[in-house]
Coordinates of C-alpha atoms in Angstrom, one line a residue:
M1 CA 49.8 -26.8 -4.1
I2 CA 52.0 -26.5 -7.2
R3 CA 48.9 -26.0 -9.3
L4 CA 47.8 -23.1 -7.1
T5 CA 51.1 -21.3 -7.5
T6 CA 50.8 -21.8 -11.2
V7 CA 47.3 -20.3 -11.1
F8 CA 48.5 -17.2 -9.3
K9 CA 51.4 -16.8 -11.7
Q10 CA 49.0 -17.0 -14.6
I11 CA 46.8 -14.3 -13.0
I12 CA 49.9 -12.1 -12.9
F13 CA 50.8 -12.9 -16.4
F14 CA 47.4 -12.0 -17.8
R15 CA 47.0 -9.1 -15.4
K16 CA 46.3 -6.4 -18.0
G17 CA 43.5 -8.4 -19.6
I18 CA 42.0 -9.2 -16.2
I19 CA 42.1 -5.5 -15.2
A20 CA 40.4 -4.5 -18.4
L21 CA 37.7 -7.2 -17.9
L22 CA 37.1 -6.1 -14.3
V23 CA 36.9 -2.4 -15.3
A24 CA 34.3 -3.3 -18.0
L25 CA 32.3 -5.5 -15.6
V26 CA 32.4 -2.9 -12.8
G27 CA 31.3 -0.2 -15.3
M28 CA 28.5 -2.3 -16.6
S29 CA 27.4 -3.2 -13.0
L30 CA 27.3 0.4 -11.9
Y31 CA 25.2 1.3 -14.9
I32 CA 22.8 -1.5 -14.2
I33 CA 22.6 -0.5 -10.5
A34 CA 21.9 3.1 -11.4
T35 CA 19.2 2.3 -14.0
N36 CA 17.6 -0.9 -12.9
Q37 CA 17.7 -0.8 -9.1
Q38 CA 14.5 -2.4 -7.8
I39 CA 13.1 -3.0 -4.3
D40 CA 10.2 -5.3 -3.5
N41 CA 8.7 -5.8 0.0
S42 CA 5.3 -6.9 -1.3
L43 CA 3.3 -9.8 0.2
E44 CA 4.4 -12.2 -2.6
I45 CA 8.0 -12.5 -1.4
W46 CA 6.8 -14.0 1.9
F47 CA 4.9 -16.9 0.3
L48 CA 5.6 -19.8 -2.1
D49 CA 3.4 -20.0 -5.2
D50 CA 1.9 -23.3 -4.1
D51 CA 1.2 -22.2 -0.5
P52 CA -2.5 -23.0 0.2
Y53 CA -3.0 -19.8 2.2
Y54 CA -1.5 -17.7 -0.6
Q55 CA -3.6 -19.5 -3.2
T56 CA -6.7 -18.9 -1.2
Y57 CA -5.8 -15.2 -1.0
L58 CA -5.3 -15.0 -4.8
K59 CA -8.6 -16.8 -5.3
Y60 CA -10.3 -14.3 -3.0
Q61 CA -8.8 -11.4 -5.0
Q62 CA -10.2 -12.8 -8.2
E63 CA -13.7 -13.1 -6.8
Q64 CA -13.9 -10.1 -4.5
G65 CA -11.2 -7.8 -5.7
S66 CA -7.8 -6.8 -4.4
D67 CA -7.3 -5.9 -0.8
E68 CA -4.7 -3.3 -1.9
I69 CA -6.7 -0.1 -1.5
I70 CA -5.4 3.5 -1.7
V71 CA -7.1 6.0 0.5
L72 CA -7.2 9.6 -0.6
M73 CA -8.3 12.3 1.9
I74 CA -9.4 15.7 0.6
P75 CA -10.1 18.5 3.1
V76 CA -13.5 20.1 2.9
K77 CA -13.0 23.8 3.5
D78 CA -16.6 25.1 3.7
S79 CA -19.1 22.5 2.8
L80 CA -19.8 19.6 0.4
T81 CA -20.3 21.8 -2.7
P82 CA -21.4 20.3 -6.0
E83 CA -18.2 21.7 -7.5
L84 CA -16.0 19.7 -5.1
L85 CA -17.9 16.4 -5.7
E86 CA -17.9 17.0 -9.5
S87 CA -14.1 17.3 -9.3
V88 CA -14.0 14.1 -7.2
R89 CA -16.2 12.3 -9.8
A90 CA -14.0 13.4 -12.6
L91 CA -10.9 12.2 -10.8
Q92 CA -12.6 8.8 -10.2
K93 CA -13.4 8.5 -13.9
E94 CA -9.8 9.1 -14.8
V95 CA -8.4 6.7 -12.2
D96 CA -10.9 4.0 -13.1
S97 CA -9.6 4.0 -16.6
L98 CA -6.1 3.1 -15.5
P99 CA -5.2 -0.6 -16.3
F100 CA -4.2 -1.4 -12.7
V101 CA -7.3 0.0 -11.0
K102 CA -10.4 -2.1 -10.6
T103 CA -12.8 0.6 -9.2
S104 CA -13.0 3.6 -6.9
M105 CA -15.6 4.8 -4.4
S106 CA -16.4 8.1 -2.8
L107 CA -19.4 10.2 -1.7
A108 CA -19.6 11.5 -5.3
T109 CA -20.5 8.1 -6.6
A110 CA -21.8 6.2 -3.6
Q111 CA -25.3 4.8 -3.5
Y112 CA -27.5 3.8 -0.6
P113 CA -30.5 1.4 -0.4
Y114 CA -33.9 2.9 0.1
I115 CA -37.4 1.5 0.2
S116 CA -40.1 2.6 -2.1
L117 CA -43.5 1.1 -3.1
K118 CA -41.6 -0.8 -5.8
G119 CA -39.3 -2.4 -3.3
I120 CA -35.6 -1.9 -2.5
Q121 CA -33.8 0.4 -4.8
L122 CA -30.4 2.1 -4.9
K123 CA -30.1 5.9 -5.0
N124 CA -27.1 8.2 -5.4
I125 CA -26.2 10.2 -2.3
F126 CA -25.1 13.0 -4.6
S127 CA -26.7 14.1 -7.8
E128 CA -26.3 17.2 -10.0
E129 CA -30.0 18.1 -9.6
R130 CA -30.4 18.0 -5.8
G131 CA -26.8 18.1 -4.6
V132 CA -25.8 16.1 -1.5
D133 CA -28.4 14.3 0.5
T134 CA -27.1 15.2 3.9
Y135 CA -30.0 13.5 5.7
K136 CA -29.0 10.1 4.2
I137 CA -25.4 10.7 5.1
D138 CA -26.4 10.9 8.8
E139 CA -29.0 8.1 8.5
A140 CA -26.8 5.6 6.7
S141 CA -23.8 6.3 8.9
F142 CA -22.5 2.7 8.6
L143 CA -21.8 3.6 5.0
S144 CA -21.0 7.3 5.1
N145 CA -18.5 6.9 7.9
Y146 CA -16.2 5.5 5.3
L147 CA -16.8 8.3 2.9
I148 CA -16.5 11.4 5.1
N149 CA -15.3 11.8 8.7
K150 CA -17.6 12.7 11.6
E151 CA -16.6 16.3 11.6
K152 CA -17.5 16.4 7.8
D153 CA -14.3 18.3 7.0
Q154 CA -12.4 15.5 5.3
L155 CA -13.7 13.7 2.2
L156 CA -12.4 10.2 1.5
V157 CA -11.9 8.4 -1.8
Y158 CA -11.1 4.7 -2.0
I159 CA -9.1 3.4 -5.0
Q160 CA -9.2 -0.4 -5.3
L161 CA -6.4 -1.9 -7.3
A162 CA -6.8 -4.9 -9.6
P163 CA -5.7 -8.4 -8.4
T164 CA -2.1 -8.8 -7.6
A165 CA -1.3 -11.0 -10.5
E166 CA -2.6 -8.4 -13.0
I167 CA -0.7 -5.4 -11.7
E168 CA 2.8 -6.6 -11.0
R169 CA 4.1 -5.3 -14.3
Y170 CA 2.7 -1.9 -13.4
R171 CA 3.9 -1.9 -9.9
S172 CA 6.5 0.9 -10.3
E173 CA 3.9 3.1 -12.1
I174 CA 0.9 2.8 -9.8
I175 CA 1.6 5.5 -7.2
P176 CA 3.2 8.1 -9.6
K177 CA 0.3 7.9 -12.1
I178 CA -2.4 8.1 -9.4
R179 CA -0.6 11.1 -7.9
Q180 CA -0.4 12.7 -11.3
H181 CA -4.2 12.5 -11.7
I182 CA -4.8 13.7 -8.2
N183 CA -2.5 16.7 -8.6
S184 CA -4.5 17.8 -11.7
H185 CA -7.6 18.2 -9.5
F186 CA -6.4 18.9 -6.0
R187 CA -3.4 20.5 -4.3
D188 CA -4.1 19.8 -0.7
Y189 CA -4.6 16.1 0.1
A190 CA -3.3 13.1 2.0
L191 CA -2.7 9.7 0.5
S192 CA -2.1 6.4 2.2
G193 CA -3.1 2.7 2.2
S194 CA -1.1 -0.5 1.9
P195 CA 0.4 0.3 -1.6
L196 CA 1.7 3.6 -0.2
L197 CA 3.1 1.8 2.9
T198 CA 4.8 -0.7 0.7
E199 CA 6.4 2.1 -1.3
G200 CA 7.5 3.8 1.9
S201 CA 9.1 0.7 3.2
N202 CA 10.9 0.2 -0.2
Q203 CA 12.3 3.7 0.0
S204 CA 13.4 3.1 3.6
V205 CA 15.1 -0.1 2.6
A206 CA 17.0 1.7 -0.2
T207 CA 18.0 4.5 2.2
E208 CA 19.1 2.1 4.9
T209 CA 21.0 -0.1 2.4
N210 CA 23.0 2.9 1.2
L211 CA 23.5 4.1 4.7
F212 CA 24.8 0.7 5.9
A213 CA 27.1 0.5 2.9
V214 CA 28.6 3.9 3.7
V215 CA 29.0 3.2 7.4
T216 CA 30.5 -0.2 6.6
V217 CA 33.0 1.3 4.2
V218 CA 34.0 3.9 6.8
F219 CA 34.5 1.3 9.5
V220 CA 36.3 -1.0 7.1
A221 CA 38.7 1.8 6.2
I222 CA 39.4 2.5 9.9
F223 CA 40.0 -1.1 10.6
L224 CA 42.3 -1.4 7.6
F225 CA 44.4 1.5 8.9
F226 CA 45.2 -0.4 12.1
L227 CA 45.2 -4.0 10.8
L228 CA 47.4 -3.8 7.7
P229 CA 51.2 -3.9 8.0
D230 CA 51.6 -1.0 5.5
R231 CA 49.3 1.8 4.4
R232 CA 50.0 1.2 0.8
Y233 CA 47.8 -1.9 1.0
I234 CA 44.7 0.1 1.9
P235 CA 43.6 0.9 -1.7
L236 CA 44.2 -2.7 -2.7
A237 CA 42.1 -3.9 0.3
L238 CA 39.2 -1.5 -0.4
A239 CA 39.1 -2.7 -4.1
A240 CA 39.0 -6.4 -2.9
I241 CA 36.2 -5.6 -0.5
G242 CA 34.1 -3.3 -2.7
L243 CA 34.2 -5.0 -6.1
P244 CA 32.3 -8.2 -5.1
V245 CA 29.4 -6.1 -3.8
I246 CA 29.3 -4.0 -7.1
L247 CA 29.4 -7.1 -9.3
L248 CA 26.9 -9.0 -7.3
F249 CA 24.3 -6.2 -7.3
G250 CA 24.9 -5.7 -11.0
L251 CA 24.1 -9.4 -11.5
M252 CA 21.0 -9.2 -9.2
F253 CA 19.5 -6.2 -10.9
G254 CA 20.5 -7.3 -14.3
L255 CA 18.5 -10.5 -13.8
G256 CA 15.6 -8.5 -12.5
I257 CA 15.9 -9.7 -8.9
P258 CA 14.7 -6.9 -6.6
L259 CA 16.2 -6.1 -3.2
N260 CA 14.1 -6.8 -0.1
M261 CA 14.3 -6.0 3.6
I262 CA 16.3 -9.2 4.2
S263 CA 18.7 -9.2 1.2
M264 CA 19.6 -5.6 2.1
I265 CA 22.1 -7.1 4.6
I266 CA 24.2 -8.7 1.8
P267 CA 26.5 -5.7 1.2
S268 CA 27.4 -5.5 4.9
V269 CA 28.0 -9.3 5.0
L270 CA 30.2 -9.3 2.0
M271 CA 32.2 -6.3 3.2
V272 CA 32.9 -7.8 6.6
Y273 CA 33.8 -11.1 5.1
G274 CA 36.0 -9.5 2.5
L275 CA 37.7 -7.5 5.3
S276 CA 38.5 -10.7 7.2
D277 CA 40.0 -12.4 4.1
I278 CA 42.0 -9.5 2.8
V279 CA 43.6 -8.8 6.2
H280 CA 44.6 -12.4 6.4
V281 CA 46.0 -12.5 2.9
I282 CA 48.0 -9.3 3.2
N283 CA 49.4 -10.0 6.6
I284 CA 50.5 -13.6 5.7
Y285 CA 52.1 -12.3 2.5
A286 CA 53.9 -9.5 4.4
R287 CA 55.1 -12.1 6.9
H288 CA 56.4 -14.3 4.1
L289 CA 58.4 -11.4 2.7
E290 CA 60.0 -10.7 6.0
T291 CA 60.9 -14.3 6.9
S292 CA 61.3 -16.4 3.8
S293 CA 61.5 -14.2 0.7
T294 CA 62.9 -15.9 -2.4
G295 CA 63.9 -12.6 -3.9
H296 CA 61.7 -13.1 -7.0
R297 CA 58.6 -11.0 -7.1
V298 CA 56.2 -13.4 -8.9
D299 CA 57.4 -16.5 -6.9
D300 CA 57.0 -14.6 -3.6
I301 CA 53.4 -13.5 -4.5
A302 CA 52.4 -17.1 -5.5
I303 CA 53.9 -18.6 -2.4
G304 CA 52.5 -16.0 -0.1
L305 CA 49.0 -16.4 -1.5
Q306 CA 49.3 -20.1 -1.3
K307 CA 50.0 -20.0 2.4
S308 CA 46.8 -18.1 3.2
I309 CA 44.4 -19.9 0.9
K310 CA 43.7 -22.9 3.2
P311 CA 42.3 -21.0 6.3
C312 CA 40.5 -18.6 4.0
F313 CA 39.0 -21.4 2.0
Y314 CA 37.7 -23.2 5.0
T315 CA 36.0 -20.1 6.4
T316 CA 34.6 -19.3 3.0
V317 CA 33.1 -22.8 2.5
S318 CA 31.5 -22.8 6.0
T319 CA 30.1 -19.4 5.5
M320 CA 28.8 -20.2 2.1
A321 CA 27.1 -23.4 3.4
G322 CA 25.4 -21.4 6.1
Y323 CA 23.9 -18.9 3.7
F324 CA 23.1 -21.6 1.1
A325 CA 21.0 -23.3 3.7
L326 CA 18.5 -20.4 3.4
Y327 CA 17.7 -21.7 -0.1
F328 CA 15.7 -24.4 1.5
S329 CA 13.5 -21.9 3.4
T330 CA 9.8 -21.7 2.3
L331 CA 10.0 -17.9 2.1
P332 CA 11.1 -16.5 -1.3
A333 CA 12.7 -13.5 0.4
L334 CA 15.0 -15.8 2.4
R335 CA 15.7 -18.0 -0.6
I336 CA 16.8 -15.1 -2.7
T337 CA 19.0 -13.8 0.1
G338 CA 20.6 -17.2 0.6
I339 CA 21.4 -17.8 -3.1
F340 CA 22.9 -14.3 -3.8
A341 CA 24.8 -14.3 -0.5
F342 CA 26.3 -17.6 -1.6
I343 CA 27.2 -16.2 -5.0
G344 CA 28.5 -13.0 -3.4
L345 CA 30.8 -14.9 -1.0
L346 CA 32.1 -16.9 -4.0
F347 CA 32.8 -13.7 -5.9
A348 CA 34.5 -12.2 -2.8
F349 CA 36.8 -15.2 -2.3
I350 CA 37.9 -15.3 -5.9
L351 CA 38.4 -11.6 -6.2
V352 CA 40.4 -11.3 -3.0
Y353 CA 43.1 -13.5 -4.5
V354 CA 42.9 -12.1 -8.1
I355 CA 43.1 -8.5 -6.9
S356 CA 45.8 -9.4 -4.3
A357 CA 48.0 -11.1 -6.9
I358 CA 47.8 -8.2 -9.3
G359 CA 48.0 -5.6 -6.5
F360 CA 51.1 -7.2 -4.9
Y361 CA 52.8 -7.2 -8.3
Y362 CA 52.4 -3.5 -8.8
L363 CA 53.1 -2.6 -5.2
G364 CA 56.5 -4.3 -5.3
F365 CA 57.7 -7.4 -3.6
K366 CA 59.1 -5.6 -0.5
P367 CA 56.9 -3.6 1.9
R368 CA 58.0 -0.4 3.5
P369 CA 59.5 -0.6 7.0
K370 CA 56.8 -1.5 9.6
R371 CA 55.5 1.3 11.8
K372 CA 57.0 1.0 15.2
A373 CA 54.4 3.3 16.9
G374 CA 50.7 2.9 16.8
W375 CA 48.3 0.0 17.1
T376 CA 49.4 -2.6 14.6
L377 CA 47.7 -6.0 14.3
S378 CA 50.6 -7.7 16.1
R379 CA 50.5 -5.3 19.0
I380 CA 46.7 -5.7 19.3
I381 CA 47.0 -9.5 19.4
S382 CA 49.8 -9.3 22.0
A383 CA 47.7 -7.0 24.2
V384 CA 44.8 -9.4 24.0
N385 CA 47.0 -12.4 24.9
R386 CA 48.5 -10.6 27.9
F387 CA 45.1 -9.6 29.2
S388 CA 43.5 -13.0 28.7
T389 CA 46.5 -14.7 30.4
K390 CA 46.4 -12.3 33.4
Y391 CA 42.7 -12.5 34.1
P392 CA 41.4 -15.9 32.8
K393 CA 38.9 -16.5 35.7
R394 CA 37.4 -13.0 35.5
I395 CA 36.9 -13.4 31.8
I396 CA 35.2 -16.7 32.2
G397 CA 33.0 -15.3 34.9
V398 CA 31.9 -12.2 33.0
S399 CA 31.3 -14.4 29.9
M400 CA 29.0 -16.7 31.9
V401 CA 27.0 -13.7 33.2
L402 CA 26.7 -12.3 29.7
I403 CA 25.5 -15.7 28.4
L404 CA 22.8 -15.9 31.1
L405 CA 21.7 -12.4 30.4
G406 CA 21.6 -13.2 26.7
G407 CA 19.4 -16.3 27.4
Y408 CA 17.0 -14.2 29.5
A409 CA 16.9 -11.5 26.8
I410 CA 16.0 -14.2 24.2
S411 CA 13.1 -15.4 26.4
T412 CA 11.6 -11.9 26.4
L413 CA 12.0 -11.4 22.7
E414 CA 8.8 -10.2 20.9
V415 CA 8.1 -10.3 17.2
S416 CA 6.5 -7.3 15.6
T417 CA 4.9 -7.3 12.2
N418 CA 3.9 -3.7 12.3
M419 CA 4.7 -2.4 8.8
L420 CA 5.1 1.2 10.1
N421 CA 8.3 0.0 11.8
F422 CA 9.9 -0.4 8.4
I423 CA 9.0 3.1 7.3
K424 CA 11.2 6.1 8.3
P425 CA 9.6 9.3 9.6
G426 CA 8.3 11.4 6.7
P427 CA 5.2 12.0 4.5
Y428 CA 4.3 8.3 4.3
K429 CA 4.0 8.0 8.0
S430 CA 2.5 11.5 8.7
Q431 CA -0.2 11.1 6.1
Y432 CA -1.0 7.6 7.3
F433 CA -1.6 8.9 10.8
A434 CA -3.6 11.9 9.5
I435 CA -6.0 9.6 7.7
E436 CA -6.1 7.1 10.5
K437 CA -7.1 9.9 12.9
A438 CA -9.8 11.2 10.6
T439 CA -11.3 7.8 9.9
N440 CA -10.8 6.3 13.4
G441 CA -8.7 3.5 11.9
L442 CA -7.2 3.2 8.4
I443 CA -6.5 -0.5 8.1
R444 CA -9.3 -2.1 6.0
F445 CA -9.6 -5.8 5.6
D446 CA -12.3 -8.3 4.6
I447 CA -13.6 -11.3 6.5
S448 CA -15.1 -13.9 4.2
V449 CA -17.7 -15.9 6.1
E450 CA -19.0 -19.2 4.7
S451 CA -21.4 -21.9 5.9
K452 CA -19.8 -25.2 6.8
E453 CA -22.6 -27.0 5.1
G454 CA -22.4 -24.7 2.0
K455 CA -25.8 -23.3 2.7
D456 CA -27.2 -20.0 1.5
M457 CA -25.7 -17.1 3.6
T458 CA -28.5 -14.7 2.9
T459 CA -31.3 -16.4 4.9
P460 CA -32.6 -14.4 7.9
K461 CA -31.3 -16.9 10.4
T462 CA -27.8 -16.9 8.9
I463 CA -27.6 -13.1 8.7
K464 CA -28.7 -13.0 12.4
Q465 CA -25.8 -15.3 13.3
V466 CA -23.4 -13.1 11.3
G467 CA -24.7 -10.1 13.2
V468 CA -24.0 -11.7 16.5
F469 CA -20.4 -12.5 15.3
Q470 CA -20.0 -9.0 14.0
D471 CA -21.2 -7.3 17.2
E472 CA -18.9 -9.5 19.2
L473 CA -15.9 -8.3 17.2
V474 CA -16.9 -4.7 17.8
R475 CA -17.5 -5.3 21.5
R476 CA -13.9 -6.7 21.8
G477 CA -12.5 -3.7 20.1
L478 CA -11.2 -5.6 17.1
L479 CA -13.4 -3.6 14.6
T480 CA -14.7 -0.1 14.6
D481 CA -17.1 0.4 11.7
P482 CA -17.9 -3.0 10.1
V483 CA -20.0 -3.1 7.0
S484 CA -21.9 -6.2 5.9
L485 CA -25.3 -7.4 4.9
V486 CA -26.2 -7.1 8.6
N487 CA -25.9 -3.3 8.5
F488 CA -28.0 -3.1 5.4
Q489 CA -30.7 -5.3 6.9
R490 CA -30.8 -3.3 10.1
Y491 CA -30.9 0.0 8.1
L492 CA -33.7 -1.2 5.9
E493 CA -35.7 -2.6 8.8
K494 CA -35.4 0.8 10.5
A495 CA -36.2 2.8 7.4
G496 CA -39.0 0.5 6.4
K497 CA -41.2 1.0 9.5
R498 CA -42.5 4.3 8.1
Y499 CA -43.7 2.6 5.0
Y500 CA -45.2 -0.5 6.6
A501 CA -47.7 1.6 8.5
F502 CA -49.2 2.7 5.1
N503 CA -48.6 -0.5 3.2
P504 CA -48.6 -3.7 5.4
R505 CA -48.0 -5.9 2.3
L506 CA -44.7 -4.1 1.7
R507 CA -43.1 -5.8 4.8
S508 CA -43.2 -9.3 3.4
K509 CA -42.0 -8.1 0.0
I510 CA -39.0 -6.2 1.5
R511 CA -38.1 -9.2 3.7
K512 CA -38.0 -11.4 0.6
E513 CA -35.7 -9.0 -1.2

């Protein structure tokens, strides 16, 4: 205990240097927060690098391309004019040259299979010489449904990004640069897809984090007004509550650690924890001055802080242990939250006592007379004690009912992974729904089907089995417009009948191809 009082006295002795250091650290942290603030809600934060499912996903991306696809919808005012499709083709050429884009696809560059006397060949739906082959758009509907809506008044462009590992360093540039190229060709359009939804959720997280911080500060200030013995302590308390958050976020963003939808709760956690500690410290110090003051400013501060450190230390250690347990989670998002919540609580505990020691010194060793009117902490505690003593059985009964209701509520809890729930109303949501309505479902994903025996998947028997599987998914309402080799085979079988009548040998050749 003697050592603790010595530490507090040393803090007061070096107060000017400590204040200068804190001012410098806070200034640096605010600059880092303003310039390096990052938010990441991408898929990677929910998987460990050695997770087998995640590794399979990355392998699939390398072989088949990324599943991160941006969908651009351009309104067709009159008809599919060559000028419109030429603009789309020029846009695709620009976008395809970007380092984070693998390829793009639209009606301007799409090809369809057709049968000639030479066999199966690919032909452009649009060409400068003959314009748009509208007959093929209707005939090859399994393909064209992805490129233009059924009313033919919305043209769709798909932009496939490069594999995740190759584009992470460009993540913040992807959407702005693609928008820049689109704006140079079109004014009226809608843009969506998983990268846009991720960006929308990131912005929502940033907005919600700032909102939570402001609301927490307001409530903290209100509570401090009632819970502190003297209003002069309010600025000191606010500094002790706010500084740990600023320093922690400065450290996080300085190390390049982005915020995610779980770690966004850290500011509120630290503020509530800091409120609890600073209220204890100030009230115990004020009580010490009233009951057993030594008459010496520095000694009173050291003794008063020493009296409060044991209960605050135990609550800090238990809280830190709870958050540090998140480090052992398999999810990177939870691990990051656990580590930095642990560090933040450590910052908060240390700064509460450093700021209190220096603040008490400058405020003076005697508080102003206590307010006789109003809701002080002592009066609140006394009122709670009187109420609980007068109605113990009723309190127990109501508590049991609430516990039972809580247990029932937990049993009905449902987990939702709908990404739209993380996006606030605005352009991201409205454009998503607009494209979804035009395309009869915006979500695109790939199903990789392999033979258990490792056999060739292009044999007629295997393709027939895949067709049965595909049709069953459609029948159950899980898919709307699937595209696979099955569709191409059925299309070619139907289109080939007109050729087989004139050239019977062509049938066997087409089947082989």
